[in-house]
Amino acid sequence: MAEESGAATDFPVKRQREDEELNNNHNHNGVEMEGIKDNNSISTNKESEYISSVIPGWFSEISPMWPGEAHSLKVEKILFQGKSEYQNVMVFQSSTYGNVLVLDGVIQLTERDECAYQEMIVHLPLCSIPNPKKGLFSRNMPRYHKVEYCPLYPSPQPDNLKHWAMSKVLVIGGGDGGVLREVSRHSTVEQIDICEIDKMVVDVSEQFFPHVSIGYKDPRVTLHIGDGVAFLKAVPEGTYDAIIVDSSDPIGPAQELFEKPFFESVAKALRPGGVICTQAESIWLHMHIIEDIVANCRQIFKGSVNYAWTSVPTYPSGVIGFMLCSTEGPPVDFKHPVNPIESDDGHCKSNGPLKFYNKEMHAAAFCLPSFAKKVIESKAI
Amino acid sequence: MAEESGAATDFPVKRQREDEELNNNHNHNGVEMEGIKDNNSISTNKESEYISSVIPGWFSEISPMWPGEAHSLKVEKILFQGKSEYQNVMVFQSSTYGNVLVLDGVIQLTERDECAYQEMIVHLPLCSIPNPKKGLFSRNMPRYHKVEYCPLYPSPQPDNLKHWAMSKVLVIGGGDGGVLREVSRHSTVEQIDICEIDKMVVDVSEQFFPHVSIGYKDPRVTLHIGDGVAFLKAVPEGTYDAIIVDSSDPIGPAQELFEKPFFESVAKALRPGGVICTQAESIWLHMHIIEDIVANCRQIFKGSVNYAWTSVPTYPSGVIGFMLCSTEGPPVDFKHPVNPIESDDGHCKSNGPLKFYNKEMHAAAFCLPSFAKKVIESKAI
């Protein structure tokens, strides 16, 4: 379960037995959890149980996923602590990162840097598939030669144009609403479904992260509380243009979202040339996990398969990666977006301006350090 | 002295009075320093004084430069602790990041991720100026139109070609030798001077970081122990093709290296069209410092002025920035390197392959998130 780090460079890395023992229930992560009642109601101002035992007054993120290191934030006030059916949920007000959402001892978002993750996980895929209002066959977009010769899906005749452009988006996880907020910037999307397993996440976000949960206010959004894996199995083939998987790490409730059967369900639920973007860990810490994800995706997604990454200060090693893939069909060139969000500023009125994403950052996200490029590209052969 | 963070987003950030009090000597940074003798000899295996007081058995990096957060590394063994004339110096063996060099309580390098910083701070500038062996006026390089009309420096006639290409490099700081290791990969460099203020840094690097201090083995290197500011003042005008400033943060001995008079000395010591690359903090934490640096550089460097950044997991917020500027003269387009290091693999024999830098990473380093781009570009007007 614990992943050895150290793929980046060549000095030996020791597995941290003490860390593993400390975290042997893998949802404690060094945070004292004893005495927490299993309740779904919102309790406030309990200043004790969830604070890290290692730095009094600070929250420290210790996990076997990143042995031997910990990022700590100074806590001003615990705003919420609860245990849902699936995980421990905590919200605290930090000294310098605003409110912070923690699931099973791991930081999911802070008000200060959530923009980087939410904007990149959404606009990397959605800016890479055509926007019907801009014309599917304009000069700036790829022509879909392959479609004409493939018997598996219909030719892009005018009647099918709408089907090929972006109109239906599914979010798996992402209960805080931040991904919804970013999807809703795309005015041509007609339907936004979200399947989140844990209602407590939705509720605490509404109460403590109003600028994040604002995503739910969009009338195109339908919330399904349930298991994303089961939800996807029930989806009719070819339903979605884009599926965004905003999961936590592959220990705990999100484990299945990193496995091959899940990716097979995603591929089936996507239309030809549809895209998936899924949270895919850190190149500095989890190269072995990434290798497996890339290998699985290359088997399952017959269109493009790319790895991108970006800076998020409060995630371990300060970065997070994304796996971007498309199904066989109209080709998708993730590195050269065809649907620039920046040119349409209507979305800023309700959701505020983009803080992080722009077209240069889009292209830059696919540039990988040599040590990571070597491993990821070797999986392409 | 303490810099307020929070430029990235718009929630209010409170100055952390407790942190400031904790660090009011600004070289303690939460690490117990009492009882350390002022000695220049190498002492080993004292497991007490330098370890952070906040997590027993861990080193925690707490500083007023990044209030309210701390990155911690698990300590296997203290390898060295000493107090030089300028700063507290510590080396420890970490559980998962190899050996770690700490100056005044702040992590300077770890064996695991030093490649990112060293390779980027060197190859961003040195791959941006011509290599004489490849021909100064090849099709792939900019032509130096401005040179022909400026009376301040000679025209690029064949006799001057060597002068205009990269042959003399100065490193300020960087006593560990990692920057030297990367500079030495450029075979056409003839002279590499380094001015490091603290000999203890050179000595501990030689003892505990052999893969970093290997840079000193290059016969082109001359080490000057002394103050970089004074050294630069004594340099004849137009001496260097490139100056790399590998400094610590702008508190303590490196303070002057962020101020305007220093940049003026750098500009004078560079030949026309010569380049500087200096460590320039984090866009997530120090936007106010960066604004000042950019504004100063725009006044002083009349060629190009660009900001770049990269991922370094063990630096606060997981990123570090670089200020890249050129003096008036042959134009330098930092975003489009003319001197690719990758094409010449002779350097790998002695220094090993590049782990991080490649030409895609070079270009990507200049792509900035919208919040930073807005501020940095406003300084361009």
mmCIF file of C-alpha atoms in Angstrom, chain A residues 29-378:
data_model
loop_
_atom_site.group_PDB
_atom_site.id
_atom_site.type_symbol
_atom_site.label_atom_id
_atom_site.label_comp_id
_atom_site.label_asym_id
_atom_site.label_seq_id
_atom_site.Cartn_x
_atom_site.Cartn_y
_atom_site.Cartn_z
ATOM 1 C CA ASN A 29 -1.929 10.026 8.857
ATOM 2 C CA GLY A 30 -0.444 11.140 12.114
ATOM 3 C CA VAL A 31 -3.577 12.996 13.167
ATOM 4 C CA GLU A 32 -5.183 11.952 16.408
ATOM 5 C CA MET A 33 -8.571 10.501 15.533
ATOM 6 C CA GLU A 34 -9.532 8.751 18.770
ATOM 7 C CA GLY A 35 -12.742 9.830 20.385
ATOM 8 C CA ILE A 36 -14.332 11.111 17.192
ATOM 9 C CA LYS A 37 -17.978 10.192 17.016
ATOM 10 C CA ASP A 38 -19.403 8.734 13.863
ATOM 11 C CA ASN A 39 -21.827 11.516 13.076
ATOM 12 C CA ASN A 40 -22.971 13.322 9.999
ATOM 13 C CA SER A 41 -23.928 16.563 11.667
ATOM 14 C CA ILE A 42 -21.735 19.628 11.536
ATOM 15 C CA SER A 43 -19.962 20.242 14.813
ATOM 16 C CA THR A 44 -17.882 23.374 15.333
ATOM 17 C CA ASN A 45 -15.106 24.724 17.495
ATOM 18 C CA LYS A 46 -13.737 21.514 18.931
ATOM 19 C CA GLU A 47 -10.086 22.427 19.177
ATOM 20 C CA SER A 48 -8.690 19.052 20.067
ATOM 21 C CA GLU A 49 -8.922 15.681 18.405
ATOM 22 C CA TYR A 50 -7.996 16.352 14.811
ATOM 23 C CA ILE A 51 -4.916 18.465 15.362
ATOM 24 C CA SER A 52 -1.689 16.709 14.607
ATOM 25 C CA SER A 53 -0.021 15.279 17.629
ATOM 26 C CA VAL A 54 3.419 16.267 16.380
ATOM 27 C CA ILE A 55 3.169 20.058 16.283
ATOM 28 C CA PRO A 56 0.803 21.512 18.853
ATOM 29 C CA GLY A 57 -1.396 24.089 17.178
ATOM 30 C CA TRP A 58 -0.427 22.937 13.685
ATOM 31 C CA PHE A 59 -1.933 20.451 11.286
ATOM 32 C CA SER A 60 0.750 18.108 9.933
ATOM 33 C CA GLU A 61 0.165 15.939 6.921
ATOM 34 C CA ILE A 62 2.021 12.680 7.507
ATOM 35 C CA SER A 63 1.262 9.705 5.296
ATOM 36 C CA PRO A 64 2.843 6.500 4.010
ATOM 37 C CA MET A 65 2.194 7.951 0.549
ATOM 38 C CA TRP A 66 5.061 10.425 1.214
ATOM 39 C CA PRO A 67 7.227 8.891 3.928
ATOM 40 C CA GLY A 68 9.806 10.988 5.723
ATOM 41 C CA GLU A 69 8.260 14.370 4.974
ATOM 42 C CA ALA A 70 5.338 16.419 6.197
ATOM 43 C CA HIS A 71 3.794 19.739 5.306
ATOM 44 C CA SER A 72 2.263 21.604 8.218
ATOM 45 C CA LEU A 73 -0.169 24.509 8.387
ATOM 46 C CA LYS A 74 -0.745 26.625 11.457
ATOM 47 C CA VAL A 75 -4.307 26.235 12.719
ATOM 48 C CA GLU A 76 -6.307 29.244 13.869
ATOM 49 C CA LYS A 77 -9.531 27.394 14.530
ATOM 50 C CA ILE A 78 -11.110 24.006 13.876
ATOM 51 C CA LEU A 79 -14.332 24.700 11.999
ATOM 52 C CA PHE A 80 -15.648 21.172 11.530
ATOM 53 C CA GLN A 81 -14.810 17.607 12.334
ATOM 54 C CA GLY A 82 -16.857 14.555 11.561
ATOM 55 C CA LYS A 83 -16.665 10.982 10.452
ATOM 56 C CA SER A 84 -18.801 10.029 7.499
ATOM 57 C CA GLU A 85 -19.551 6.539 6.286
ATOM 58 C CA TYR A 86 -16.399 6.723 4.156
ATOM 59 C CA GLN A 87 -13.786 8.918 5.769
ATOM 60 C CA ASN A 88 -12.781 11.440 8.411
ATOM 61 C CA VAL A 89 -13.662 14.967 7.383
ATOM 62 C CA MET A 90 -12.125 18.091 8.893
ATOM 63 C CA VAL A 91 -12.202 21.774 8.046
ATOM 64 C CA PHE A 92 -9.921 24.258 9.771
ATOM 65 C CA GLN A 93 -9.136 27.900 9.403
ATOM 66 C CA SER A 94 -5.399 28.192 8.777
ATOM 67 C CA SER A 95 -3.241 31.202 9.538
ATOM 68 C CA THR A 96 -2.160 31.908 5.968
ATOM 69 C CA TYR A 97 -3.946 29.550 3.549
ATOM 70 C CA GLY A 98 -7.574 30.380 4.387
ATOM 71 C CA ASN A 99 -9.971 27.532 5.161
ATOM 72 C CA VAL A 100 -8.602 24.032 4.578
ATOM 73 C CA LEU A 101 -10.491 20.802 3.789
ATOM 74 C CA VAL A 102 -8.858 17.609 5.064
ATOM 75 C CA LEU A 103 -10.061 14.066 4.282
ATOM 76 C CA ASP A 104 -8.514 11.167 6.194
ATOM 77 C CA GLY A 105 -5.677 13.423 7.308
ATOM 78 C CA VAL A 106 -4.774 14.592 3.789
ATOM 79 C CA ILE A 107 -5.245 18.177 2.556
ATOM 80 C CA GLN A 108 -7.747 18.279 -0.313
ATOM 81 C CA LEU A 109 -7.955 22.022 -0.841
ATOM 82 C CA THR A 110 -7.076 25.352 0.691
ATOM 83 C CA GLU A 111 -8.755 28.615 -0.240
ATOM 84 C CA ARG A 112 -5.401 30.059 -1.184
ATOM 85 C CA ASP A 113 -4.215 27.605 -3.808
ATOM 86 C CA GLU A 114 -7.290 25.636 -4.891
ATOM 87 C CA CYS A 115 -7.435 27.706 -8.084
ATOM 88 C CA ALA A 116 -4.429 25.886 -9.543
ATOM 89 C CA TYR A 117 -5.848 22.393 -9.195
ATOM 90 C CA GLN A 118 -9.473 23.143 -10.086
ATOM 91 C CA GLU A 119 -8.692 25.276 -13.107
ATOM 92 C CA MET A 120 -6.110 22.903 -14.550
ATOM 93 C CA ILE A 121 -8.047 19.635 -14.047
ATOM 94 C CA VAL A 122 -11.014 21.170 -15.872
ATOM 95 C CA HIS A 123 -9.653 23.425 -18.585
ATOM 96 C CA LEU A 124 -6.876 21.071 -19.726
ATOM 97 C CA PRO A 125 -9.508 18.595 -21.003
ATOM 98 C CA LEU A 126 -12.383 20.977 -21.829
ATOM 99 C CA CYS A 127 -10.250 23.415 -23.812
ATOM 100 C CA SER A 128 -8.942 20.470 -25.836
ATOM 101 C CA ILE A 129 -12.275 19.449 -27.401
ATOM 102 C CA PRO A 130 -14.259 21.570 -29.841
ATOM 103 C CA ASN A 131 -16.860 24.106 -28.870
ATOM 104 C CA PRO A 132 -19.892 23.762 -31.154
ATOM 105 C CA LYS A 133 -20.549 27.508 -31.265
ATOM 106 C CA LYS A 134 -17.185 28.072 -32.872
ATOM 107 C CA GLY A 135 -17.813 25.600 -35.715
ATOM 108 C CA LEU A 136 -16.490 22.112 -35.712
ATOM 109 C CA PHE A 137 -14.554 22.400 -38.941
ATOM 110 C CA SER A 138 -13.027 25.841 -38.652
ATOM 111 C CA ARG A 139 -9.466 26.357 -39.839
ATOM 112 C CA ASN A 140 -8.098 26.281 -36.336
ATOM 113 C CA MET A 141 -9.353 22.837 -35.493
ATOM 114 C CA PRO A 142 -8.186 19.420 -36.582
ATOM 115 C CA ARG A 143 -10.206 17.723 -39.299
ATOM 116 C CA TYR A 144 -11.539 14.356 -38.355
ATOM 117 C CA HIS A 145 -10.187 12.211 -41.152
ATOM 118 C CA LYS A 146 -10.177 9.022 -39.122
ATOM 119 C CA VAL A 147 -13.891 9.259 -38.540
ATOM 120 C CA GLU A 148 -14.675 8.824 -42.193
ATOM 121 C CA TYR A 149 -13.079 5.397 -42.323
ATOM 122 C CA CYS A 150 -14.045 3.893 -39.001
ATOM 123 C CA PRO A 151 -17.178 1.746 -38.924
ATOM 124 C CA LEU A 152 -17.486 1.928 -35.147
ATOM 125 C CA TYR A 153 -18.941 5.403 -34.952
ATOM 126 C CA PRO A 154 -20.940 7.584 -37.329
ATOM 127 C CA SER A 155 -19.349 9.980 -39.776
ATOM 128 C CA PRO A 156 -19.264 13.639 -38.744
ATOM 129 C CA GLN A 157 -22.158 14.680 -40.936
ATOM 130 C CA PRO A 158 -23.948 17.915 -39.982
ATOM 131 C CA ASP A 159 -26.579 15.962 -38.045
ATOM 132 C CA ASN A 160 -23.898 14.568 -35.787
ATOM 133 C CA LEU A 161 -21.988 17.784 -35.198
ATOM 134 C CA LYS A 162 -23.616 18.468 -31.877
ATOM 135 C CA HIS A 163 -22.826 14.995 -30.701
ATOM 136 C CA TRP A 164 -19.126 15.471 -31.447
ATOM 137 C CA ALA A 165 -18.777 18.769 -29.656
ATOM 138 C CA MET A 166 -18.737 19.294 -25.934
ATOM 139 C CA SER A 167 -22.150 19.170 -24.354
ATOM 140 C CA LYS A 168 -22.240 16.581 -21.559
ATOM 141 C CA VAL A 169 -19.661 16.482 -18.776
ATOM 142 C CA LEU A 170 -19.434 14.035 -15.860
ATOM 143 C CA VAL A 171 -17.466 14.727 -12.688
ATOM 144 C CA ILE A 172 -16.525 11.763 -10.464
ATOM 145 C CA GLY A 173 -15.611 12.882 -6.932
ATOM 146 C CA GLY A 174 -15.048 16.624 -6.615
ATOM 147 C CA GLY A 175 -17.798 16.936 -4.013
ATOM 148 C CA ASP A 176 -16.484 20.327 -2.896
ATOM 149 C CA GLY A 177 -17.856 21.841 -6.116
ATOM 150 C CA GLY A 178 -14.680 23.509 -7.347
ATOM 151 C CA VAL A 179 -14.499 21.401 -10.499
ATOM 152 C CA LEU A 180 -18.178 22.210 -11.188
ATOM 153 C CA ARG A 181 -17.389 25.920 -10.825
ATOM 154 C CA GLU A 182 -14.762 25.619 -13.540
ATOM 155 C CA VAL A 183 -16.846 23.383 -15.853
ATOM 156 C CA SER A 184 -19.676 25.899 -15.634
ATOM 157 C CA ARG A 185 -17.432 28.551 -17.237
ATOM 158 C CA HIS A 186 -17.941 26.678 -20.524
ATOM 159 C CA SER A 187 -21.198 28.125 -21.801
ATOM 160 C CA THR A 188 -21.801 25.471 -24.441
ATOM 161 C CA VAL A 189 -21.938 22.609 -21.964
ATOM 162 C CA GLU A 190 -25.576 21.554 -21.617
ATOM 163 C CA GLN A 191 -25.444 18.947 -18.869
ATOM 164 C CA ILE A 192 -23.100 18.603 -15.898
ATOM 165 C CA ASP A 193 -23.480 15.443 -13.823
ATOM 166 C CA ILE A 194 -21.504 14.865 -10.660
ATOM 167 C CA CYS A 195 -21.214 11.623 -8.713
ATOM 168 C CA GLU A 196 -19.726 12.116 -5.252
ATOM 169 C CA ILE A 197 -19.645 9.255 -2.762
ATOM 170 C CA ASP A 198 -19.673 11.347 0.407
ATOM 171 C CA LYS A 199 -22.462 13.833 1.087
ATOM 172 C CA MET A 200 -20.563 15.218 4.065
ATOM 173 C CA VAL A 201 -17.991 16.677 1.657
ATOM 174 C CA VAL A 202 -20.751 18.465 -0.263
ATOM 175 C CA ASP A 203 -22.258 19.812 2.957
ATOM 176 C CA VAL A 204 -19.051 21.113 4.534
ATOM 177 C CA SER A 205 -18.046 22.762 1.291
ATOM 178 C CA GLU A 206 -21.363 24.569 1.132
ATOM 179 C CA GLN A 207 -20.874 25.818 4.671
ATOM 180 C CA PHE A 208 -17.160 26.648 4.721
ATOM 181 C CA PHE A 209 -16.043 27.120 1.103
ATOM 182 C CA PRO A 210 -18.678 29.310 -0.549
ATOM 183 C CA HIS A 211 -16.339 30.338 -3.394
ATOM 184 C CA VAL A 212 -15.762 26.679 -4.179
ATOM 185 C CA SER A 213 -19.248 25.233 -3.713
ATOM 186 C CA ILE A 214 -20.647 28.008 -5.919
ATOM 187 C CA GLY A 215 -20.277 25.431 -8.689
ATOM 188 C CA TYR A 216 -23.479 23.757 -7.492
ATOM 189 C CA LYS A 217 -25.500 26.874 -8.187
ATOM 190 C CA ASP A 218 -25.345 26.276 -11.935
ATOM 191 C CA PRO A 219 -28.757 24.921 -13.073
ATOM 192 C CA ARG A 220 -27.044 22.519 -15.492
ATOM 193 C CA VAL A 221 -25.618 20.581 -12.516
ATOM 194 C CA THR A 222 -27.207 17.348 -11.239
ATOM 195 C CA LEU A 223 -25.712 15.876 -8.075
ATOM 196 C CA HIS A 224 -25.730 12.099 -7.608
ATOM 197 C CA ILE A 225 -24.604 10.874 -4.197
ATOM 198 C CA GLY A 226 -23.129 7.444 -4.723
ATOM 199 C CA ASP A 227 -20.263 5.282 -5.845
ATOM 200 C CA GLY A 228 -18.646 6.620 -9.026
ATOM 201 C CA VAL A 229 -17.656 3.137 -10.168
ATOM 202 C CA ALA A 230 -21.252 1.863 -9.946
ATOM 203 C CA PHE A 231 -22.601 5.084 -11.492
ATOM 204 C CA LEU A 232 -20.349 4.713 -14.516
ATOM 205 C CA LYS A 233 -21.343 1.085 -15.085
ATOM 206 C CA ALA A 234 -24.970 2.175 -15.417
ATOM 207 C CA VAL A 235 -24.217 4.991 -17.885
ATOM 208 C CA PRO A 236 -25.315 4.217 -21.471
ATOM 209 C CA GLU A 237 -22.395 3.754 -23.852
ATOM 210 C CA GLY A 238 -21.034 6.951 -25.408
ATOM 211 C CA THR A 239 -22.969 9.336 -23.156
ATOM 212 C CA TYR A 240 -20.319 11.865 -22.154
ATOM 213 C CA ASP A 241 -18.007 14.216 -24.028
ATOM 214 C CA ALA A 242 -15.713 14.616 -21.027
ATOM 215 C CA ILE A 243 -15.280 12.850 -17.691
ATOM 216 C CA ILE A 244 -13.251 14.510 -14.946
ATOM 217 C CA VAL A 245 -12.086 12.339 -12.064
ATOM 218 C CA ASP A 246 -11.326 14.527 -9.054
ATOM 219 C CA SER A 247 -10.276 11.847 -6.628
ATOM 220 C CA SER A 248 -8.259 11.667 -3.453
ATOM 221 C CA ASP A 249 -5.175 9.422 -3.274
ATOM 222 C CA PRO A 250 -5.391 5.718 -4.168
ATOM 223 C CA ILE A 251 -5.799 4.614 -0.585
ATOM 224 C CA GLY A 252 -9.238 4.706 1.024
ATOM 225 C CA PRO A 253 -12.462 5.346 -0.917
ATOM 226 C CA ALA A 254 -10.705 6.455 -4.134
ATOM 227 C CA GLN A 255 -8.640 3.283 -4.600
ATOM 228 C CA GLU A 256 -10.790 1.795 -7.364
ATOM 229 C CA LEU A 257 -10.558 5.018 -9.371
ATOM 230 C CA PHE A 258 -6.940 4.210 -10.211
ATOM 231 C CA GLU A 259 -7.594 0.664 -11.436
ATOM 232 C CA LYS A 260 -8.062 -0.754 -14.925
ATOM 233 C CA PRO A 261 -11.765 -1.775 -14.691
ATOM 234 C CA PHE A 262 -12.599 1.818 -13.798
ATOM 235 C CA PHE A 263 -10.780 3.183 -16.840
ATOM 236 C CA GLU A 264 -12.628 0.634 -18.986
ATOM 237 C CA SER A 265 -15.948 1.942 -17.678
ATOM 238 C CA VAL A 266 -14.847 5.501 -18.382
ATOM 239 C CA ALA A 267 -13.869 4.636 -21.951
ATOM 240 C CA LYS A 268 -17.240 3.012 -22.527
ATOM 241 C CA ALA A 269 -19.161 5.953 -21.088
ATOM 242 C CA LEU A 270 -17.324 8.415 -23.362
ATOM 243 C CA ARG A 271 -18.359 9.135 -26.935
ATOM 244 C CA PRO A 272 -15.758 8.515 -29.649
ATOM 245 C CA GLY A 273 -13.077 11.200 -29.270
ATOM 246 C CA GLY A 274 -14.336 11.960 -25.763
ATOM 247 C CA VAL A 275 -11.828 12.836 -23.052
ATOM 248 C CA ILE A 276 -10.960 11.900 -19.486
ATOM 249 C CA CYS A 277 -8.832 13.935 -17.094
ATOM 250 C CA THR A 278 -7.949 12.262 -13.821
ATOM 251 C CA GLN A 279 -5.839 13.265 -10.857
ATOM 252 C CA ALA A 280 -2.561 11.367 -11.300
ATOM 253 C CA GLU A 281 -0.268 12.009 -8.331
ATOM 254 C CA SER A 282 3.225 13.557 -8.219
ATOM 255 C CA ILE A 283 6.165 12.840 -10.528
ATOM 256 C CA TRP A 284 8.499 13.511 -7.572
ATOM 257 C CA LEU A 285 6.839 10.983 -5.264
ATOM 258 C CA HIS A 286 4.776 8.461 -7.166
ATOM 259 C CA MET A 287 6.504 7.569 -10.403
ATOM 260 C CA HIS A 288 5.607 3.895 -9.907
ATOM 261 C CA ILE A 289 1.899 4.669 -9.586
ATOM 262 C CA ILE A 290 2.123 6.946 -12.630
ATOM 263 C CA GLU A 291 3.878 4.249 -14.666
ATOM 264 C CA ASP A 292 1.011 1.873 -13.946
ATOM 265 C CA ILE A 293 -1.656 4.471 -14.750
ATOM 266 C CA VAL A 294 0.035 5.356 -18.046
ATOM 267 C CA ALA A 295 0.411 1.687 -19.006
ATOM 268 C CA ASN A 296 -3.269 0.976 -18.216
ATOM 269 C CA CYS A 297 -4.450 4.047 -20.088
ATOM 270 C CA ARG A 298 -2.408 3.197 -23.174
ATOM 271 C CA GLN A 299 -4.157 -0.161 -23.323
ATOM 272 C CA ILE A 300 -7.636 1.230 -22.856
ATOM 273 C CA PHE A 301 -7.726 4.649 -24.535
ATOM 274 C CA LYS A 302 -6.990 4.340 -28.227
ATOM 275 C CA GLY A 303 -6.873 8.075 -28.952
ATOM 276 C CA SER A 304 -4.353 10.337 -27.163
ATOM 277 C CA VAL A 305 -2.705 9.525 -23.834
ATOM 278 C CA ASN A 306 -0.798 12.372 -22.161
ATOM 279 C CA TYR A 307 0.533 13.252 -18.734
ATOM 280 C CA ALA A 308 0.440 16.849 -17.513
ATOM 281 C CA TRP A 309 1.367 18.415 -14.176
ATOM 282 C CA THR A 310 1.092 21.667 -12.294
ATOM 283 C CA SER A 311 2.119 23.470 -9.120
ATOM 284 C CA VAL A 312 -0.118 23.217 -6.029
ATOM 285 C CA PRO A 313 1.840 24.334 -2.939
ATOM 286 C CA THR A 314 -0.207 22.423 -0.365
ATOM 287 C CA TYR A 315 -0.037 19.072 -2.157
ATOM 288 C CA PRO A 316 2.900 16.790 -1.281
ATOM 289 C CA SER A 317 6.050 17.790 -3.203
ATOM 290 C CA GLY A 318 4.202 20.922 -4.350
ATOM 291 C CA VAL A 319 2.905 19.448 -7.594
ATOM 292 C CA ILE A 320 0.043 17.317 -8.878
ATOM 293 C CA GLY A 321 -0.290 15.441 -12.142
ATOM 294 C CA PHE A 322 -3.155 14.716 -14.498
ATOM 295 C CA MET A 323 -3.721 11.847 -16.899
ATOM 296 C CA LEU A 324 -5.448 13.073 -20.057
ATOM 297 C CA CYS A 325 -6.744 10.533 -22.533
ATOM 298 C CA SER A 326 -9.187 10.374 -25.416
ATOM 299 C CA THR A 327 -11.113 7.473 -26.871
ATOM 300 C CA GLU A 328 -10.805 6.392 -30.485
ATOM 301 C CA GLY A 329 -12.615 8.826 -32.723
ATOM 302 C CA PRO A 330 -12.122 12.458 -33.686
ATOM 303 C CA PRO A 331 -8.475 13.009 -32.694
ATOM 304 C CA VAL A 332 -7.701 15.154 -29.663
ATOM 305 C CA ASP A 333 -4.411 17.027 -29.437
ATOM 306 C CA PHE A 334 -4.289 17.940 -25.747
ATOM 307 C CA LYS A 335 -1.129 19.984 -26.168
ATOM 308 C CA HIS A 336 -2.776 22.390 -28.616
ATOM 309 C CA PRO A 337 -6.142 23.485 -27.223
ATOM 310 C CA VAL A 338 -8.875 24.260 -29.778
ATOM 311 C CA ASN A 339 -11.386 25.839 -27.417
ATOM 312 C CA PRO A 340 -9.790 28.781 -25.582
ATOM 313 C CA ILE A 341 -11.746 29.700 -22.461
ATOM 314 C CA GLU A 342 -9.958 33.023 -22.115
ATOM 315 C CA SER A 343 -11.525 34.502 -25.235
ATOM 316 C CA ASP A 344 -15.003 34.264 -23.712
ATOM 317 C CA ASP A 345 -15.160 36.296 -20.511
ATOM 318 C CA GLY A 346 -18.866 35.811 -19.831
ATOM 319 C CA HIS A 347 -17.983 33.206 -17.221
ATOM 320 C CA CYS A 348 -16.139 35.761 -15.081
ATOM 321 C CA LYS A 349 -19.383 37.492 -14.089
ATOM 322 C CA SER A 350 -20.601 34.681 -11.875
ATOM 323 C CA ASN A 351 -17.394 32.782 -11.104
ATOM 324 C CA GLY A 352 -14.761 35.512 -11.027
ATOM 325 C CA PRO A 353 -11.730 35.691 -13.322
ATOM 326 C CA LEU A 354 -9.421 32.743 -13.896
ATOM 327 C CA LYS A 355 -6.538 33.017 -11.436
ATOM 328 C CA PHE A 356 -4.201 30.331 -12.735
ATOM 329 C CA TYR A 357 -5.083 28.798 -16.105
ATOM 330 C CA ASN A 358 -4.169 30.417 -19.409
ATOM 331 C CA LYS A 359 -3.174 29.015 -22.774
ATOM 332 C CA GLU A 360 0.563 29.211 -22.044
ATOM 333 C CA MET A 361 0.080 27.296 -18.794
ATOM 334 C CA HIS A 362 -1.966 24.737 -20.748
ATOM 335 C CA ALA A 363 0.896 23.992 -23.133
ATOM 336 C CA ALA A 364 3.554 24.159 -20.380
ATOM 337 C CA ALA A 365 1.716 21.554 -18.274
ATOM 338 C CA PHE A 366 2.702 18.852 -20.777
ATOM 339 C CA CYS A 367 6.441 19.629 -20.594
ATOM 340 C CA LEU A 368 8.054 17.098 -18.273
ATOM 341 C CA PRO A 369 11.431 17.016 -16.524
ATOM 342 C CA SER A 370 13.829 14.568 -18.167
ATOM 343 C CA PHE A 371 13.581 11.965 -15.399
ATOM 344 C CA ALA A 372 9.783 11.794 -15.736
ATOM 345 C CA LYS A 373 9.687 12.134 -19.518
ATOM 346 C CA LYS A 374 11.987 9.141 -19.864
ATOM 347 C CA VAL A 375 9.749 6.889 -17.763
ATOM 348 C CA ILE A 376 6.417 8.092 -19.171
ATOM 349 C CA GLU A 377 7.545 7.968 -22.794
ATOM 350 C CA SER A 378 8.973 4.477 -22.326
#
